[in-house]
Amino acid sequence: MSPPLLQVKSLQKFFTMKRGFPNPETVTVRAVDGVTFDVQKGEAFGLVGESGCGKSTVGRGLLRLIEPDCGDVLLDGQDVLALNKARLQAVRRRMQIIFQDPYASLNPRRTVGQTLAEPMVVHEMGSRTEIHERVRSLLNEVGLQPEAVDKFPHEFSGGQRQRVGIARALIFQPDLVIADEPVSALDVSIQSQILLLMRGLQEKRRLSFIFISHDLAVVRYFCQRLAVMYLGRIVEQGTVTELFENPLHPYTVLLREASPIPDPQVRRDVPRIEAEVPSPINPPPGCYFHPRCPKAMDLCRRQYPPWRRLDASRGVACHLNG
Ligand code: SF4
């Protein structure tokens, strides 16, 4: 197997904040706590988990939109976290991001043509005519009409705006796109169109994706491998087939069972994931999942389970698999 395009090792990001009134105390949020994974060239790798599990912080940390505290991020062996500002700009061309809310990430006072042309003008990527042509070609590639070039973001539907967001991510012909909940703000019928578009781009351009989502059904469709995150840590990792057909971590089991099956003939009692997600400010002792885990044992309340690597792609952190 060729070396991974991206290697992430022991990535960590803690935030400190003030909490309480009238005597605020400083608290630490352990948003990302030792996350390790890699992404192959042309692969779609999923990061899944409930809201607040740290998956979006991982995505932003890889691009240094949020500066990680420590860890390694290697793109083709190049240490992204050690780069100065100028060299980081060059690497960011190779790693782009698609945001959940395309409307918030587009300038409402700029036409789509201006939004797409600006980075090319700044980086002197051709004459005005060549850039104009390139904008039209990008719009065509994401399924938008040429007339879209003169429209403002508010004149598009949510799905069309996300197509613009995808076009913007493609400007520099990246190797890796971080898609942060790219379809969760869209209607279900539109979701599938955007996923089809992204899959087509993945195959045509041999693009790698990190697909961040709370929705296991979407990840199942789009990704080849995935990591399940809980309170800032990866608790299970493997191929999509492995995690759906033979999940080892009780949290993965519950997420899978809570995910709808796209077949009206198949009925399944949907179990509830009991109790609230504990706070990343003050995670419980032992396994962070133990207050919600139907299989918790005494050991789980005392000791965080070590990461057990099962093969090249598979691993789990659970005492049941120790
Ligand atoms: Fe459940 Fe224990 Fe495994 Fe944690 S370590 S997931 S509490 S069985």
Coordinates of C-alpha atoms and ligand atoms in Angstrom, one line a residue:
M1 CA 0.0 0.0 0.0
S2 CA 1.3 3.5 -0.9
P3 CA 2.0 5.9 2.0
P4 CA -1.1 7.8 3.2
L5 CA -1.8 11.2 1.8
L6 CA -2.5 12.5 5.3
Q7 CA -1.3 11.2 8.7
V8 CA -2.8 12.6 11.9
K9 CA -1.0 11.6 15.1
S10 CA -2.0 12.3 18.7
L11 CA -3.8 15.6 17.7
Q12 CA -4.8 17.6 20.8
K13 CA -6.8 20.8 21.3
F14 CA -8.0 22.0 24.7
F15 CA -9.8 25.3 25.2
T16 CA -9.8 27.3 28.4
M17 CA -12.8 29.5 29.3
K18 CA -14.3 31.3 32.2
R19 CA -17.5 29.8 33.7
G20 CA -19.8 30.9 36.5
F21 CA -21.1 34.1 37.9
P22 CA -20.3 36.2 40.0
N23 CA -17.0 34.3 40.7
P24 CA -16.0 32.8 37.4
E25 CA -13.6 29.9 37.4
T26 CA -11.3 28.9 34.6
V27 CA -12.2 25.5 33.1
T28 CA -10.6 23.4 30.4
V29 CA -12.6 21.9 27.5
R30 CA -10.9 18.8 26.2
A31 CA -12.2 19.2 22.7
V32 CA -9.8 16.9 20.9
D33 CA -7.7 14.6 23.0
G34 CA -5.1 12.5 21.2
V35 CA -6.8 11.8 17.8
T36 CA -4.8 9.5 15.4
F37 CA -5.9 8.4 11.9
D38 CA -4.7 8.5 8.3
V39 CA -6.3 9.1 4.9
Q40 CA -5.2 7.4 1.7
K41 CA -5.1 9.1 -1.7
G42 CA -8.5 9.0 -3.3
E43 CA -10.2 7.8 -0.1
A44 CA -13.3 9.2 1.7
F45 CA -12.6 8.9 5.4
G46 CA -15.5 9.6 7.8
L47 CA -15.4 11.2 11.3
V48 CA -18.7 10.6 13.0
G49 CA -20.1 11.2 16.4
E50 CA -22.7 13.3 18.2
S51 CA -22.7 17.1 18.4
G52 CA -19.8 18.3 20.6
C53 CA -17.6 15.2 20.2
G54 CA -14.8 17.3 18.7
K55 CA -15.0 16.2 15.0
S56 CA -15.3 19.7 13.6
T57 CA -12.4 20.9 15.8
V58 CA -10.3 18.1 14.3
G59 CA -11.2 19.4 10.7
R60 CA -10.4 23.0 11.5
G61 CA -7.2 21.9 13.4
L62 CA -5.9 20.1 10.3
L63 CA -6.1 23.4 8.3
R64 CA -4.9 25.4 11.3
L65 CA -8.0 27.5 11.2
I66 CA -7.8 26.5 14.9
E67 CA -4.2 26.0 16.1
P68 CA -3.8 22.5 17.7
D69 CA -1.9 22.4 21.0
C70 CA 0.2 19.4 19.9
G71 CA 0.3 16.4 17.7
D72 CA 1.4 15.8 14.1
V73 CA -0.4 16.5 10.9
L74 CA 1.6 15.2 7.9
L75 CA 0.5 15.9 4.3
D76 CA 2.6 13.8 2.0
G77 CA 5.1 13.7 4.9
Q78 CA 5.2 17.5 5.3
D79 CA 4.6 18.6 8.9
V80 CA 1.7 21.0 8.5
L81 CA 1.8 22.2 12.2
A82 CA 5.5 23.3 11.8
L83 CA 5.0 25.5 8.7
N84 CA 5.4 29.3 8.7
K85 CA 2.5 31.5 7.4
A86 CA 3.8 31.6 3.8
R87 CA 4.3 27.9 3.5
L88 CA 1.0 27.2 5.3
Q89 CA -0.8 29.1 2.5
A90 CA 0.7 26.8 -0.1
V91 CA -0.4 23.7 1.8
R92 CA -3.9 25.1 2.3
R93 CA -4.3 25.1 -1.4
R94 CA -3.9 21.3 -1.3
M95 CA -6.4 21.0 1.6
Q96 CA -9.7 22.8 1.3
I97 CA -12.9 22.9 3.4
I98 CA -16.6 22.8 2.7
F99 CA -18.7 24.2 5.5
Q100 CA -22.1 23.1 6.8
D101 CA -23.8 26.4 6.1
P102 CA -22.9 27.6 2.6
Y103 CA -24.9 30.8 3.1
A104 CA -22.9 31.9 6.1
S105 CA -19.6 31.1 4.3
L106 CA -20.4 33.1 1.2
N107 CA -20.2 36.9 1.0
P108 CA -23.8 38.1 0.4
R109 CA -22.5 41.3 -1.4
R110 CA -20.5 39.4 -4.0
T111 CA -21.8 37.6 -7.0
V112 CA -20.8 33.9 -7.3
G113 CA -18.5 34.9 -10.2
Q114 CA -16.7 37.4 -8.0
T115 CA -16.4 34.9 -5.1
L116 CA -14.9 32.2 -7.3
A117 CA -12.6 34.6 -9.3
E118 CA -11.1 36.4 -6.4
P119 CA -8.7 33.7 -5.1
M120 CA -7.5 33.2 -8.7
V121 CA -6.9 36.9 -9.2
V122 CA -5.0 37.2 -5.9
H123 CA -2.8 34.2 -6.8
E124 CA -2.4 35.4 -10.4
M125 CA -3.7 32.2 -11.9
G126 CA -4.2 33.6 -15.4
S127 CA -5.5 36.5 -17.5
R128 CA -9.0 37.9 -16.8
T129 CA -10.3 35.8 -19.8
E130 CA -8.7 32.6 -18.5
I131 CA -10.1 33.2 -15.0
H132 CA -13.5 33.9 -16.4
E133 CA -13.4 30.7 -18.4
R134 CA -12.2 28.8 -15.3
V135 CA -15.1 30.1 -13.2
R136 CA -17.6 28.9 -15.9
S137 CA -15.9 25.5 -16.1
L138 CA -16.1 25.2 -12.2
L139 CA -19.8 26.1 -12.3
N140 CA -20.4 23.5 -15.0
E141 CA -18.5 20.9 -13.0
V142 CA -20.8 21.3 -10.0
G143 CA -24.0 21.4 -12.0
L144 CA -24.8 25.1 -12.1
Q145 CA -25.8 27.1 -15.2
P146 CA -23.5 29.7 -16.7
E147 CA -26.0 32.4 -15.7
A148 CA -25.1 31.6 -12.0
V149 CA -22.0 33.7 -12.4
D150 CA -23.9 37.0 -12.0
K151 CA -26.1 35.9 -9.2
F152 CA -25.8 36.7 -5.5
P153 CA -26.0 34.0 -2.8
H154 CA -29.5 34.8 -1.7
E155 CA -30.8 34.1 -5.3
F156 CA -29.8 30.4 -4.9
S157 CA -31.5 27.5 -3.1
G158 CA -29.6 25.8 -0.2
G159 CA -28.5 23.0 -2.5
Q160 CA -27.3 25.4 -5.2
R161 CA -25.3 27.4 -2.6
Q162 CA -23.6 24.2 -1.4
R163 CA -22.7 23.6 -5.1
V164 CA -21.0 27.0 -5.0
G165 CA -19.2 26.0 -1.8
I166 CA -17.9 22.9 -3.5
A167 CA -16.8 24.9 -6.6
R168 CA -14.9 27.2 -4.3
A169 CA -13.2 24.3 -2.7
L170 CA -12.0 23.1 -6.1
I171 CA -10.4 26.3 -7.3
F172 CA -6.9 25.2 -6.4
Q173 CA -7.3 21.6 -7.5
P174 CA -6.8 20.3 -3.9
D175 CA -5.8 16.7 -3.0
L176 CA -7.9 16.7 0.1
V177 CA -11.3 18.2 0.9
I178 CA -12.6 18.4 4.5
A179 CA -16.4 18.4 4.3
D180 CA -17.8 19.5 7.6
E181 CA -21.5 18.3 7.8
P182 CA -21.9 19.3 4.1
V183 CA -25.4 18.1 3.7
S184 CA -26.9 18.3 7.2
A185 CA -28.6 21.7 6.5
L186 CA -30.2 20.4 3.3
D187 CA -33.5 18.6 2.6
V188 CA -33.1 14.8 2.2
S189 CA -33.8 14.9 -1.6
I190 CA -31.2 17.6 -2.1
Q191 CA -28.7 15.7 0.2
S192 CA -28.5 12.8 -2.2
Q193 CA -27.8 15.1 -5.2
I194 CA -25.0 16.8 -3.4
L195 CA -23.6 13.4 -2.2
L196 CA -23.7 12.2 -5.8
L197 CA -21.9 15.3 -7.0
M198 CA -19.2 14.8 -4.4
R199 CA -18.8 11.2 -5.2
G200 CA -18.4 12.0 -8.9
L201 CA -15.8 14.5 -8.1
Q202 CA -14.0 12.1 -5.9
E203 CA -13.8 9.5 -8.6
K204 CA -13.0 11.9 -11.5
R205 CA -10.3 13.9 -9.7
R206 CA -9.2 11.1 -7.4
L207 CA -9.9 13.5 -4.5
S208 CA -9.5 12.4 -0.9
F209 CA -12.3 13.5 1.6
I210 CA -12.5 13.8 5.3
F211 CA -16.3 13.6 5.7
I212 CA -17.4 15.0 9.1
S213 CA -21.0 14.1 10.0
H214 CA -23.3 13.1 12.9
D215 CA -25.3 11.0 10.4
L216 CA -24.2 7.4 10.0
A217 CA -26.4 6.8 7.0
V218 CA -24.7 9.5 5.0
V219 CA -21.3 8.4 6.0
R220 CA -22.1 4.8 5.1
Y221 CA -23.0 5.9 1.6
F222 CA -20.0 8.2 1.1
C223 CA -17.0 6.8 2.9
Q224 CA -14.8 3.8 2.7
R225 CA -13.4 3.9 6.3
L226 CA -14.5 5.8 9.3
A227 CA -13.6 6.7 12.9
V228 CA -16.2 7.1 15.6
M229 CA -15.5 9.9 18.1
Y230 CA -16.8 10.4 21.6
L231 CA -15.9 13.3 23.9
G232 CA -12.7 14.2 21.9
R233 CA -11.4 10.7 21.4
I234 CA -11.7 8.1 18.7
V235 CA -13.3 5.0 20.2
E236 CA -13.5 2.8 17.1
Q237 CA -12.1 2.8 13.7
G238 CA -12.4 0.6 10.7
T239 CA -13.9 0.1 7.2
V240 CA -17.5 1.0 6.8
T241 CA -18.4 -2.6 6.2
E242 CA -16.6 -3.6 9.5
L243 CA -18.3 -0.9 11.6
F244 CA -21.8 -1.6 10.2
E245 CA -21.7 -5.4 10.1
N246 CA -19.6 -6.0 13.2
P247 CA -19.3 -3.0 15.4
L248 CA -17.2 -3.7 18.5
H249 CA -17.7 -0.6 20.7
P250 CA -21.1 -0.3 22.4
Y251 CA -21.3 3.4 21.3
T252 CA -20.9 2.4 17.6
V253 CA -23.6 -0.3 18.1
L254 CA -26.0 2.3 19.5
L255 CA -25.2 4.9 16.8
R256 CA -25.7 2.2 14.1
E257 CA -29.0 1.1 15.6
A258 CA -30.2 4.6 15.8
S259 CA -29.4 5.2 12.1
P260 CA -32.4 4.6 9.7
I261 CA -32.3 1.7 7.3
P262 CA -33.2 2.8 3.7
D263 CA -35.6 -0.2 3.3
P264 CA -39.3 0.0 4.3
Q265 CA -39.4 -3.8 4.6
V266 CA -36.8 -3.8 7.4
R267 CA -38.1 -2.9 10.8
R268 CA -35.9 -2.3 13.8
D269 CA -36.6 -1.2 17.3
V270 CA -34.5 1.9 17.7
P271 CA -32.8 1.9 21.1
R272 CA -32.3 5.1 23.0
I273 CA -28.7 6.2 23.9
E274 CA -29.4 6.6 27.6
A275 CA -28.4 9.7 29.6
E276 CA -27.0 13.0 28.4
V277 CA -23.5 13.3 26.8
P278 CA -21.1 14.1 29.7
S279 CA -19.4 17.4 29.5
P280 CA -15.9 17.6 27.9
I281 CA -15.1 20.0 30.7
N282 CA -15.4 17.4 33.3
P283 CA -15.5 13.9 31.7
P284 CA -16.4 11.0 33.9
P285 CA -13.6 8.8 35.4
G286 CA -12.7 5.6 33.5
C287 CA -14.3 5.1 30.2
Y288 CA -16.0 8.3 29.2
F289 CA -19.0 6.4 27.8
H290 CA -19.7 4.3 30.9
P291 CA -22.6 6.5 32.2
R292 CA -24.5 5.6 29.0
C293 CA -23.1 2.2 28.2
P294 CA -25.4 -0.8 28.6
K295 CA -22.4 -3.1 29.0
A296 CA -20.4 -1.1 31.6
M297 CA -18.5 -3.1 34.2
D298 CA -16.6 -2.0 37.4
L299 CA -13.4 -1.7 35.5
C300 CA -15.0 0.7 33.1
R301 CA -15.7 3.1 35.9
R302 CA -12.1 3.1 37.0
Q303 CA -9.9 2.9 34.0
Y304 CA -10.0 4.4 30.5
P305 CA -9.7 1.5 28.0
P306 CA -6.5 1.4 26.0
W307 CA -6.5 1.6 22.2
R308 CA -6.4 -1.9 20.8
R309 CA -5.3 -2.2 17.2
L310 CA -6.8 -5.2 15.6
D311 CA -5.3 -4.9 12.0
A312 CA -4.1 -2.2 9.6
S313 CA -7.4 -0.4 9.5
R314 CA -9.3 -1.6 12.6
G315 CA -9.0 -0.6 16.2
V316 CA -11.2 0.0 19.3
A317 CA -11.0 1.4 22.8
C318 CA -13.3 -0.8 25.0
H319 CA -12.6 -3.2 27.9
L320 CA -14.8 -5.7 26.2
N321 CA -12.2 -6.1 23.5
G322 CA -9.1 -6.0 25.8
Ligands
SF4_1 FE1 -18.9 0.3 27.7 FE2 -16.9 -0.4 29.4 FE3 -16.5 -0.6 26.7 FE4 -16.7 1.8 27.9 S1 -15.1 0.3 28.2 S2 -17.7 1.2 26.1 S3 -18.2 1.4 29.5 S4 -18.0 -1.8 28.0

